[in-house]
mmCIF file of C-alpha atoms in Angstrom:
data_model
loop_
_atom_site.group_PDB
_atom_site.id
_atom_site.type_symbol
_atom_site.label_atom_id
_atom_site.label_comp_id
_atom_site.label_asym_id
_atom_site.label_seq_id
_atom_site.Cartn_x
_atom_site.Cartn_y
_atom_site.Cartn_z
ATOM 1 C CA UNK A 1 0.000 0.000 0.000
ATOM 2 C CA UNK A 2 3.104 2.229 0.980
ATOM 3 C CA UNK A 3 3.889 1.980 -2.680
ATOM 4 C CA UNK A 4 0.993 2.323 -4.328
ATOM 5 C CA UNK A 5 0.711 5.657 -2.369
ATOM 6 C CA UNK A 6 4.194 6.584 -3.432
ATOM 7 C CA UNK A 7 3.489 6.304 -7.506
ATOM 8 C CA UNK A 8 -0.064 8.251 -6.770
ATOM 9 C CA UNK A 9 1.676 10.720 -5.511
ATOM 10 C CA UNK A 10 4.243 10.769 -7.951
ATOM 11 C CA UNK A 11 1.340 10.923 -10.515
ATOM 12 C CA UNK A 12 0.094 14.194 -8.606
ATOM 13 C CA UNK A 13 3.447 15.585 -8.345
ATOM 14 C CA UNK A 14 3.789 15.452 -12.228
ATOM 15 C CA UNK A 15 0.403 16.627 -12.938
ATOM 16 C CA UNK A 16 0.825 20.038 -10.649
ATOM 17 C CA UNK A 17 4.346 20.639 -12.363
ATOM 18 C CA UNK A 18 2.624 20.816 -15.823
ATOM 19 C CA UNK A 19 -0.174 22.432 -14.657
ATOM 20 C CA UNK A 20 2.278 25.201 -12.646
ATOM 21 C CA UNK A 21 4.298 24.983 -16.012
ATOM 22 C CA UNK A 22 0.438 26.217 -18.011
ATOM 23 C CA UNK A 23 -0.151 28.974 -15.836
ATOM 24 C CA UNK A 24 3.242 30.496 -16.017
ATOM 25 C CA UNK A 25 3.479 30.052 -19.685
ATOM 26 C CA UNK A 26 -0.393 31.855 -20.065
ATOM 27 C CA UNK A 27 0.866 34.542 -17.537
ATOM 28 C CA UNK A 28 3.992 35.328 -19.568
ATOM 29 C CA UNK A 29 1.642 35.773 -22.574
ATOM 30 C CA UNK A 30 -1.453 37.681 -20.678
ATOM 31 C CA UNK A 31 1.795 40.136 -19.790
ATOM 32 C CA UNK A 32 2.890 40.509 -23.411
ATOM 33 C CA UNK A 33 -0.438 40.866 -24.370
ATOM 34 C CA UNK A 34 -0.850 43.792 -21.523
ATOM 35 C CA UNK A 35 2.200 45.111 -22.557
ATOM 36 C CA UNK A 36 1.537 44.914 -26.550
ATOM 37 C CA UNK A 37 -1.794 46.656 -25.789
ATOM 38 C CA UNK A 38 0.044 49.230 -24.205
ATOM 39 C CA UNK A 39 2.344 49.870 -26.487
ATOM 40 C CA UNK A 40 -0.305 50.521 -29.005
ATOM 41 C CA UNK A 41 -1.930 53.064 -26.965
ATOM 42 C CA UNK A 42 -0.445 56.714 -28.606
ATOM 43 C CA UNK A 43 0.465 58.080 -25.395
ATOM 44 C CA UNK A 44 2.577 60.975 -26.544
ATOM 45 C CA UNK A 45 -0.303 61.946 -29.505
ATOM 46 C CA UNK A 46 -2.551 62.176 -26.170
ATOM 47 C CA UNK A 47 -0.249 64.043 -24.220
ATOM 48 C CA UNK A 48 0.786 66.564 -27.098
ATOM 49 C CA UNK A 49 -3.069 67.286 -28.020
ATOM 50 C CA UNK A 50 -4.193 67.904 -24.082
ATOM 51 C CA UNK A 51 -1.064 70.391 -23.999
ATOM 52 C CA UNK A 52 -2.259 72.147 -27.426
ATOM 53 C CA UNK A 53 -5.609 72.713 -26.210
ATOM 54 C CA UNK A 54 -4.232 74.342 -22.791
ATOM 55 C CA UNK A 55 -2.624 76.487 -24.845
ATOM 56 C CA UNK A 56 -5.398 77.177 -27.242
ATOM 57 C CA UNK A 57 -7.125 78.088 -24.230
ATOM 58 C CA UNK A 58 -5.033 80.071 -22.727
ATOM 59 C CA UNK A 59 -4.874 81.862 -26.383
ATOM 60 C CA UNK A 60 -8.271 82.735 -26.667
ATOM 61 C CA UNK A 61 -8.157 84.012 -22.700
ATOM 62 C CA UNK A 62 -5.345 86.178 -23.403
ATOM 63 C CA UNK A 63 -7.021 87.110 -26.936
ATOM 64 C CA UNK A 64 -10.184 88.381 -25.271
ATOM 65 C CA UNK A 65 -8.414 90.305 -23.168
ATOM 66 C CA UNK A 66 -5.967 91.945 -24.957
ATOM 67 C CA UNK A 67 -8.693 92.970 -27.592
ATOM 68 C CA UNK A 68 -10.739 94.544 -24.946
ATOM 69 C CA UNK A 69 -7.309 97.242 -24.192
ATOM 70 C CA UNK A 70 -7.039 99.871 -25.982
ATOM 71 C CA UNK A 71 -3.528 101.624 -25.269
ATOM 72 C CA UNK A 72 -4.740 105.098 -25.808
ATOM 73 C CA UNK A 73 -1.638 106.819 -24.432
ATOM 74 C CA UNK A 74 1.703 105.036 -24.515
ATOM 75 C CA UNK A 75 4.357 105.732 -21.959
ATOM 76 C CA UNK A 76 7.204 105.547 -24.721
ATOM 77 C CA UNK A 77 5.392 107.736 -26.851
ATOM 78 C CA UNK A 78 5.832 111.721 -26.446
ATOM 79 C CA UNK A 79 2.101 113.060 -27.440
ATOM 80 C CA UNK A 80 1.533 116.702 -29.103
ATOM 81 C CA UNK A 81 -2.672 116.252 -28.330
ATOM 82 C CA UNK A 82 -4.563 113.082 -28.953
ATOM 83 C CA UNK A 83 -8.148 113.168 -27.733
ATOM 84 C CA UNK A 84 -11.084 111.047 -28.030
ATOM 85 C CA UNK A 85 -15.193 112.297 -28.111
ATOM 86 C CA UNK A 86 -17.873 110.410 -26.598
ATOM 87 C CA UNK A 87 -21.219 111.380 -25.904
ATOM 88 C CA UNK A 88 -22.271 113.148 -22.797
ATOM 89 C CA UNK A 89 -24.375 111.565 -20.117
ATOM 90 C CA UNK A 90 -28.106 112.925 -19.762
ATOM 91 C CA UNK A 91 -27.255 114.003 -16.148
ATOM 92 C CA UNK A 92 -23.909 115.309 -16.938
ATOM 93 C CA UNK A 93 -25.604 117.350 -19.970
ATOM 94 C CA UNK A 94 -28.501 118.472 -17.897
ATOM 95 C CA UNK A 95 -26.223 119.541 -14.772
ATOM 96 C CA UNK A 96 -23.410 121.378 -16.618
ATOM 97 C CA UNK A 97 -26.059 123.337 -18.867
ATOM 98 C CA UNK A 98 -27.307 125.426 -15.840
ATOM 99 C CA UNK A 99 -23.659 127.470 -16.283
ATOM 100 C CA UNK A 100 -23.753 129.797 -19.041
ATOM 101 C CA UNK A 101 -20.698 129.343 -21.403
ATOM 102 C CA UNK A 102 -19.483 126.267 -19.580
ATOM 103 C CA UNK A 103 -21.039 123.528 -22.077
ATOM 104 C CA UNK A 104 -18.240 121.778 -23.708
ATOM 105 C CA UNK A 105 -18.726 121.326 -27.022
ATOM 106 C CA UNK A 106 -18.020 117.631 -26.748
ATOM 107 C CA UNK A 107 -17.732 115.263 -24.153
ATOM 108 C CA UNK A 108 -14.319 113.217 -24.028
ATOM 109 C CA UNK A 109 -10.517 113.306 -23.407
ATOM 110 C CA UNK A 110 -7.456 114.628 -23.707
ATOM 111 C CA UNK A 111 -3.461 113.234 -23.381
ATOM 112 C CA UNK A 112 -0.198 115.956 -23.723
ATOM 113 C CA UNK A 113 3.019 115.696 -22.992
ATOM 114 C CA UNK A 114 4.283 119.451 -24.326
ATOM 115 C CA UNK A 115 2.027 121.711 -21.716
ATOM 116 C CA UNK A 116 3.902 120.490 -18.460
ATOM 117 C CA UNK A 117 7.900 120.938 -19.079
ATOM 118 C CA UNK A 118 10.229 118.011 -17.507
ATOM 119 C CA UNK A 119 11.475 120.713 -15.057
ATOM 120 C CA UNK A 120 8.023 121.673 -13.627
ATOM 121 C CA UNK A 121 6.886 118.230 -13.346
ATOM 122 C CA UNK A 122 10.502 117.640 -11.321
ATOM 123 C CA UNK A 123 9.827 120.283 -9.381
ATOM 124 C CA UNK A 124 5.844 119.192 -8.640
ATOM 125 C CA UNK A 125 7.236 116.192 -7.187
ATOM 126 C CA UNK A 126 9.855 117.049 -4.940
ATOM 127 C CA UNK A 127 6.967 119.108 -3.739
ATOM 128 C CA UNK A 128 4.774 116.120 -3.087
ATOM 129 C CA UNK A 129 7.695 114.367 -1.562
ATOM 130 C CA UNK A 130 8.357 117.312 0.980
ATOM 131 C CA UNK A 131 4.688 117.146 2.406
ATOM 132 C CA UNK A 132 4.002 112.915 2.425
ATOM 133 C CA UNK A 133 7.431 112.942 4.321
ATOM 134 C CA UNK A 134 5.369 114.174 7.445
ATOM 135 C CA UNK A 135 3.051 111.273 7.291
ATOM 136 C CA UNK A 136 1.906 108.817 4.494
ATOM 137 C CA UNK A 137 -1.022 105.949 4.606
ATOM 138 C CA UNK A 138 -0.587 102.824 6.339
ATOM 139 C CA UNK A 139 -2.260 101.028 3.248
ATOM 140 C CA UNK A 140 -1.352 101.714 -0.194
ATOM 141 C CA UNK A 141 -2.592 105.381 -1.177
ATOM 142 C CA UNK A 142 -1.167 108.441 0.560
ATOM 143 C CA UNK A 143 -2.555 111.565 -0.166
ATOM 144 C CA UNK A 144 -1.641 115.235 -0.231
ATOM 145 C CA UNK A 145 -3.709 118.076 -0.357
ATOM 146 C CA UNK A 146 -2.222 121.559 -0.203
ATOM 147 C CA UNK A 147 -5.033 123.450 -0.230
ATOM 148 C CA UNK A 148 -7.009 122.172 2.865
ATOM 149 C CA UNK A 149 -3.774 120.914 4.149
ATOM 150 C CA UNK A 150 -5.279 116.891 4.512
ATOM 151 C CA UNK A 151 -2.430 114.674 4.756
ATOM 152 C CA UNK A 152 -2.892 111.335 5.114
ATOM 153 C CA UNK A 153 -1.225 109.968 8.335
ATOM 154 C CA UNK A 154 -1.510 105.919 9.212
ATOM 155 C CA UNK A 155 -5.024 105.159 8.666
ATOM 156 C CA UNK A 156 -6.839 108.667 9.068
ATOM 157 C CA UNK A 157 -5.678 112.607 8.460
ATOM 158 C CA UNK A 158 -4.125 115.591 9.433
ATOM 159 C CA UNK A 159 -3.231 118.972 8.613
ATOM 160 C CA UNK A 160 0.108 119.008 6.845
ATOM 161 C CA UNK A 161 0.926 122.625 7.681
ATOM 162 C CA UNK A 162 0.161 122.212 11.194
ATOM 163 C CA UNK A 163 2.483 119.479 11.602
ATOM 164 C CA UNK A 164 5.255 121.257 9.946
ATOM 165 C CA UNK A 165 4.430 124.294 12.726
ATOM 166 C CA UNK A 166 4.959 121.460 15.181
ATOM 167 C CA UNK A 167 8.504 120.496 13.616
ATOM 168 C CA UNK A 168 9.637 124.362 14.126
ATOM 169 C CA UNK A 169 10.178 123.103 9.932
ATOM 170 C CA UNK A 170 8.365 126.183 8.471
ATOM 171 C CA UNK A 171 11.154 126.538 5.430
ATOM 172 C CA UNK A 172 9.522 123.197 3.817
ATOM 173 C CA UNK A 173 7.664 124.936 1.221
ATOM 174 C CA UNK A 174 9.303 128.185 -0.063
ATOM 175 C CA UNK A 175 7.259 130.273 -2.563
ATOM 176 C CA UNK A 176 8.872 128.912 -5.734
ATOM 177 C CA UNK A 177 6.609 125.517 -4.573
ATOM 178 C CA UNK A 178 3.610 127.411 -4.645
ATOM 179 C CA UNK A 179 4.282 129.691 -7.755
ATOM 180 C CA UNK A 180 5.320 126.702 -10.292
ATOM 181 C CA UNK A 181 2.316 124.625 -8.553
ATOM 182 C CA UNK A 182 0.134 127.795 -9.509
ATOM 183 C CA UNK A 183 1.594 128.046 -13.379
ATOM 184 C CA UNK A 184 1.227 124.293 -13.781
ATOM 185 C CA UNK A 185 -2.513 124.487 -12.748
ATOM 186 C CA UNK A 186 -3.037 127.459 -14.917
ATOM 187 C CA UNK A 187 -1.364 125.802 -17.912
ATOM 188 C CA UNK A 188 -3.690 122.469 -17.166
ATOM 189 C CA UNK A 189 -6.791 125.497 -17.078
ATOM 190 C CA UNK A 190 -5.680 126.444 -20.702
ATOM 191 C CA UNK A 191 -5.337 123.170 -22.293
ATOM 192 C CA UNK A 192 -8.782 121.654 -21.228
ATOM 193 C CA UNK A 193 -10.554 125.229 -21.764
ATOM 194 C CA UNK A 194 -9.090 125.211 -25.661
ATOM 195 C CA UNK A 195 -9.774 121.170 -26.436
ATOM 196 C CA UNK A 196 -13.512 121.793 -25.308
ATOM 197 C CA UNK A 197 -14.218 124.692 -26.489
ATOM 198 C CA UNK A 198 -14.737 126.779 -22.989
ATOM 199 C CA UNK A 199 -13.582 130.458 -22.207
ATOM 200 C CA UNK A 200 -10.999 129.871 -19.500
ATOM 201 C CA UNK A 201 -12.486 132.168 -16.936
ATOM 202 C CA UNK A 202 -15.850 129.941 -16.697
ATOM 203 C CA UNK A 203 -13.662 127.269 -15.242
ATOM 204 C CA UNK A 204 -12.551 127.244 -11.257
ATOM 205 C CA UNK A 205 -10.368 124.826 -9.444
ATOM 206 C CA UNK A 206 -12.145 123.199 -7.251
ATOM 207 C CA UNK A 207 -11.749 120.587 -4.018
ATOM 208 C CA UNK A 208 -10.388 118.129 -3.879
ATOM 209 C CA UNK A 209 -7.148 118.865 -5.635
ATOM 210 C CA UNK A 210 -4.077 117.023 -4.413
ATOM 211 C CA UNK A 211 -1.271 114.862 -4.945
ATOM 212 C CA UNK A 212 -0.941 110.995 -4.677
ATOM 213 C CA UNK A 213 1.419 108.589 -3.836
ATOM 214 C CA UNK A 214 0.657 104.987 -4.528
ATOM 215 C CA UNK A 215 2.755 101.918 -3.820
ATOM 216 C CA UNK A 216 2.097 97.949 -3.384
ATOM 217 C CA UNK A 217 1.075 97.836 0.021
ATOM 218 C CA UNK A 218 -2.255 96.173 1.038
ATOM 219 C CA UNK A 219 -5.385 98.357 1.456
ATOM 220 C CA UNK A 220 -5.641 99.074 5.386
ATOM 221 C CA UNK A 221 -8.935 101.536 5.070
ATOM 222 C CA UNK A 222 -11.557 102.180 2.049
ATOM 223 C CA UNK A 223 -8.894 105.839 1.249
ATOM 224 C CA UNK A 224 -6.616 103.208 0.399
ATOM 225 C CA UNK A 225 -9.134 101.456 -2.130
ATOM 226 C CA UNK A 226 -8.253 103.350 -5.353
ATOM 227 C CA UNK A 227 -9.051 100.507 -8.295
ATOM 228 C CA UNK A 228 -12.629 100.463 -8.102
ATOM 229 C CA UNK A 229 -14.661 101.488 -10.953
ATOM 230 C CA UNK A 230 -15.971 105.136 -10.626
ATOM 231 C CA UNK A 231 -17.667 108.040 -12.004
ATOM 232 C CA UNK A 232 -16.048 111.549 -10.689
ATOM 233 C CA UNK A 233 -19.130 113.342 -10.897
ATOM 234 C CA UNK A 234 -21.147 110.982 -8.917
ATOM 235 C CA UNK A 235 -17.639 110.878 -5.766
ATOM 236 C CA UNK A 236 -17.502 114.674 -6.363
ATOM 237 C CA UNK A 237 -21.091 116.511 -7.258
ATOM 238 C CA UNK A 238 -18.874 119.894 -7.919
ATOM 239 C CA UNK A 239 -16.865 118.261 -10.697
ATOM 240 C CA UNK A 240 -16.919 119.251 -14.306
ATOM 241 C CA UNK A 241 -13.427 118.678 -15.399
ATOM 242 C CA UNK A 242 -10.975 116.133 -14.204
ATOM 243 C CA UNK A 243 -7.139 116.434 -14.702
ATOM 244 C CA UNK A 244 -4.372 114.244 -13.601
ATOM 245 C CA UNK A 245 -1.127 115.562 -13.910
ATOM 246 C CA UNK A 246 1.498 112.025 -13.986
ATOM 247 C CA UNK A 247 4.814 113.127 -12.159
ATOM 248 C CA UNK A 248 6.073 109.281 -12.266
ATOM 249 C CA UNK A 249 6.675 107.049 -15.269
ATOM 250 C CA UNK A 250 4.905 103.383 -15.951
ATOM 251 C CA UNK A 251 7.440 100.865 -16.454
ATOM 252 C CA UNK A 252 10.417 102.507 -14.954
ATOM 253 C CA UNK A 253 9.133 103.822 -11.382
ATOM 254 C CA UNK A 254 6.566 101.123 -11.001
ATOM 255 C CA UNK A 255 4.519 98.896 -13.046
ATOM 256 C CA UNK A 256 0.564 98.578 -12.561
ATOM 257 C CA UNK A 257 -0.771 101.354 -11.931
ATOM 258 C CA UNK A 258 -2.231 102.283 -15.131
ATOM 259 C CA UNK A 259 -5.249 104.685 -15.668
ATOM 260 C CA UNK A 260 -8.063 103.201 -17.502
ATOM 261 C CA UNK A 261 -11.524 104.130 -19.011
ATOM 262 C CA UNK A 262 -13.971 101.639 -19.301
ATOM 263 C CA UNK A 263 -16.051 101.277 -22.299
ATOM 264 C CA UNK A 264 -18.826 98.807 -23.595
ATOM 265 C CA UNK A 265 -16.135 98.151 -26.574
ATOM 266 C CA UNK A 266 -12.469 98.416 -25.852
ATOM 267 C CA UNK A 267 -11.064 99.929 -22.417
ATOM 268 C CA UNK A 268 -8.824 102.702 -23.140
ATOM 269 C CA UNK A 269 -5.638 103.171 -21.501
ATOM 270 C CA UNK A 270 -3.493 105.964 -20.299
ATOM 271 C CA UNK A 271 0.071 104.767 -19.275
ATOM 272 C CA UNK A 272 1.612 107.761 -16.791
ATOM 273 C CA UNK A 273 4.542 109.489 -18.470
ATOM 274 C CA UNK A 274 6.218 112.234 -16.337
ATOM 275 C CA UNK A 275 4.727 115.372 -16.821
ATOM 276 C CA UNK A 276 1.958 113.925 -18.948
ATOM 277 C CA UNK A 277 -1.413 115.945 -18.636
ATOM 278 C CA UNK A 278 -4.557 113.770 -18.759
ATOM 279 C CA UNK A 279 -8.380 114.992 -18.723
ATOM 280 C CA UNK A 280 -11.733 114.873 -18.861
ATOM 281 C CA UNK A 281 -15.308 115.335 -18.925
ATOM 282 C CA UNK A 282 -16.370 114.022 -14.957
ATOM 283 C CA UNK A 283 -19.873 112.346 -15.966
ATOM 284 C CA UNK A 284 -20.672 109.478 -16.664
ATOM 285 C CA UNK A 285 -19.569 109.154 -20.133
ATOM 286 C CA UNK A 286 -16.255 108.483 -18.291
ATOM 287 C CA UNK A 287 -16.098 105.915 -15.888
ATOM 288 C CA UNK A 288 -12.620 104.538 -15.187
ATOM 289 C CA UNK A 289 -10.046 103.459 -12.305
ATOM 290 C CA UNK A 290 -6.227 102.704 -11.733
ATOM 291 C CA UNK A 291 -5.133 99.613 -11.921
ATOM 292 C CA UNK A 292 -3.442 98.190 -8.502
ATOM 293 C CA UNK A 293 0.221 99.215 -8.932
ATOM 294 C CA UNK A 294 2.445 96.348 -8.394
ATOM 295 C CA UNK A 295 5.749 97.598 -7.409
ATOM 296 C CA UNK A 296 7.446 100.618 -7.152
ATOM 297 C CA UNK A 297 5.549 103.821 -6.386
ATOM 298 C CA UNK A 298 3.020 105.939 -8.369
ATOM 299 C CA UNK A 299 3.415 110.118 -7.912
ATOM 300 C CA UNK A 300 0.271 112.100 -9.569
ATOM 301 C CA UNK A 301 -1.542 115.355 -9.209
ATOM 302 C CA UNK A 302 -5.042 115.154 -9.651
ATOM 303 C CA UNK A 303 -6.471 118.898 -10.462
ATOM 304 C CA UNK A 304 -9.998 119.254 -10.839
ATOM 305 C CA UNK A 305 -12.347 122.274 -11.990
ATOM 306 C CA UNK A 306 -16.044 123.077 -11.848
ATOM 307 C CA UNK A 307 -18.350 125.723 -13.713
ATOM 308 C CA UNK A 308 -20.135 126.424 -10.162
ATOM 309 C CA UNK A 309 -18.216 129.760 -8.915
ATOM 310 C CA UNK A 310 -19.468 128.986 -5.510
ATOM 311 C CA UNK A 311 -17.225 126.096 -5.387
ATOM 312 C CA UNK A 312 -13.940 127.432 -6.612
ATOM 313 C CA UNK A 313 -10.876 127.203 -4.350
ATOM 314 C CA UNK A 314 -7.632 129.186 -4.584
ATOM 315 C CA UNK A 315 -4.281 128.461 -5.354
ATOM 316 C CA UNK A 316 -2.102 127.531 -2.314
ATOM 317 C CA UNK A 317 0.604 130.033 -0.876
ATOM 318 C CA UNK A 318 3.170 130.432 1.445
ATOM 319 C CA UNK A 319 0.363 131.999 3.833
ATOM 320 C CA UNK A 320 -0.424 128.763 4.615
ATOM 321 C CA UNK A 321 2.395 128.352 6.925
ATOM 322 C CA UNK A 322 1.689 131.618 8.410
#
């Protein structure tokens, strides 16, 4: 019996080996089947079409958006006058008609770069720098306002000239300041009364004027919030006309930070250039806003005029400090 049992299980033994021998040789050819099907599979056709249409994406993005900017005013280019109509707003029209002579005879805007000399603009902003040096915003937008004196100082404001009483530092501004700041703002006066058509003494400078210093740092208050959308005359019911005067230059002194009027059809886009002169009708025909500037820092003078007499300011002077 011992032997019988022996040759059965030699009979078994036999019987697993080829059966072991089977599975390993149907194995080996399931695997070269796996890896044949593999093979066939055009990986790199499937990776090279999902990275074309990322970047067909990405094309149309950056299409849409590029055809929606208009650069109106370059930074690189030097501009005689280049202006632009567009139609007045029913309550801009209805508001500015009330003042005799003070209807322009189109709505719009202007860019120069010859009515503001290189040396006035220079001498604008070591102006600006003088004052801010006696406070400056804890967020991102410091401003500077000679007239009422606001300065802005951490997260609130104070009077500029009162603080520079306190420093026994009364020899800050001398009255070369406040004489070219004067012929600047006449010159600005001049340029928007002949492009629409207005006699210059109809127009008044008007509150707020000031300067304004913008640089990357995160907005601390709603002062500091400066790239929202916005319609001047609806911020400032006084406004007519809106100036800026650029005293800092896109690209070199900071990037971002570009002024932009928002259309239906393409934004248009004013790049600052120093002493470049930018302005406007304040309605509604002109909404716009800065762009957040992302390094570097931004110098401007925003001057501003109305046709209401009863809301005209007057140049600063040296009485100020008096």
């Amino acid at each position: 019996m011992a032997v019988n049992q022996r040759k059965s299980g030699n009979k078994k033994k036999n019987v697993d080996e080829k059966e072991l021998n089977k599975d390993k040789k149907n194995s080996g050819t399931n695997e070269k089947n796996d890896e044949n099907i593999s093979s066939k599979i055009p990986w790199r056709k499937i990776f090279s079409r999902f990275m074309l249409s990322l970047l067909m994406i990405f094309a149309v993005y950056w299409t849409s958006k590029k055809e929606n900017l208009h650069v109106f005013a370059s930074q690189k280019d030097r501009l005689q006058l280049t202006s632009a109509e567009v139609s007045c707003s029913p309550a801009y029209k209805k508001d500015v008609s009330k003042f005799k002579d003070c209807v322009p005879k189109h709505c719009g805007r202007l860019v120069t770069d010859i009515v503001v000399t290189p040396e006035e603009a220079a001498h604008l902003l070591r102006v600006s720098k003088k004052g801010l040096a006696f406070g400056g915003s804890s967020g991102g937008a410091s401003i500077l306002d000679l007239h009422a004196g606001a300065l802005s100082y951490d997260n609130s404001f104070i009077n500029v000239y009162e603080k520079i009483k306190a420093h026994g530092a009364n020899k800050v501004f001398t009255p070369d300041d406040f004489k070219v700041y004067s012929n600047v703002r006449n010159k600005i006066q001049q340029i928007i009364s002949f492009n629409f058509g207005i006699p210059i003494n109809k127009l008044y400078l008007t509150h707020p004027t000031f300067f304004s210093e913008i640089t990357p740092r995160a907005a601390k208050t709603k002062h500091d919030e400066y790239w929202h959308i916005h319609v001047d005359k609806e911020t400032y019911p006084s406004f007519h006309y809106t100036s800026l005067l650029y005293l800092s230059d896109y690209g070199i002194d900071f990037t971002g930070g570009r002024f932009i009027f928002v259309s239906d059809g393409k934004n248009m886009t004013v790049e600052p250039r120093a002493g470049r002169v930018s302005a406007f009708t304040s309605g509604a025909e002109n909404p716009h806003y800065v762009e957040r500037v992302s390094s570097g820092t931004r110098y401007a003078l925003t001057v501003s005029f109305t046709c209401d007499k009863k809301f005209a300011i007057a140049d600063p002077t040296m009485q100020k400090l008096e």
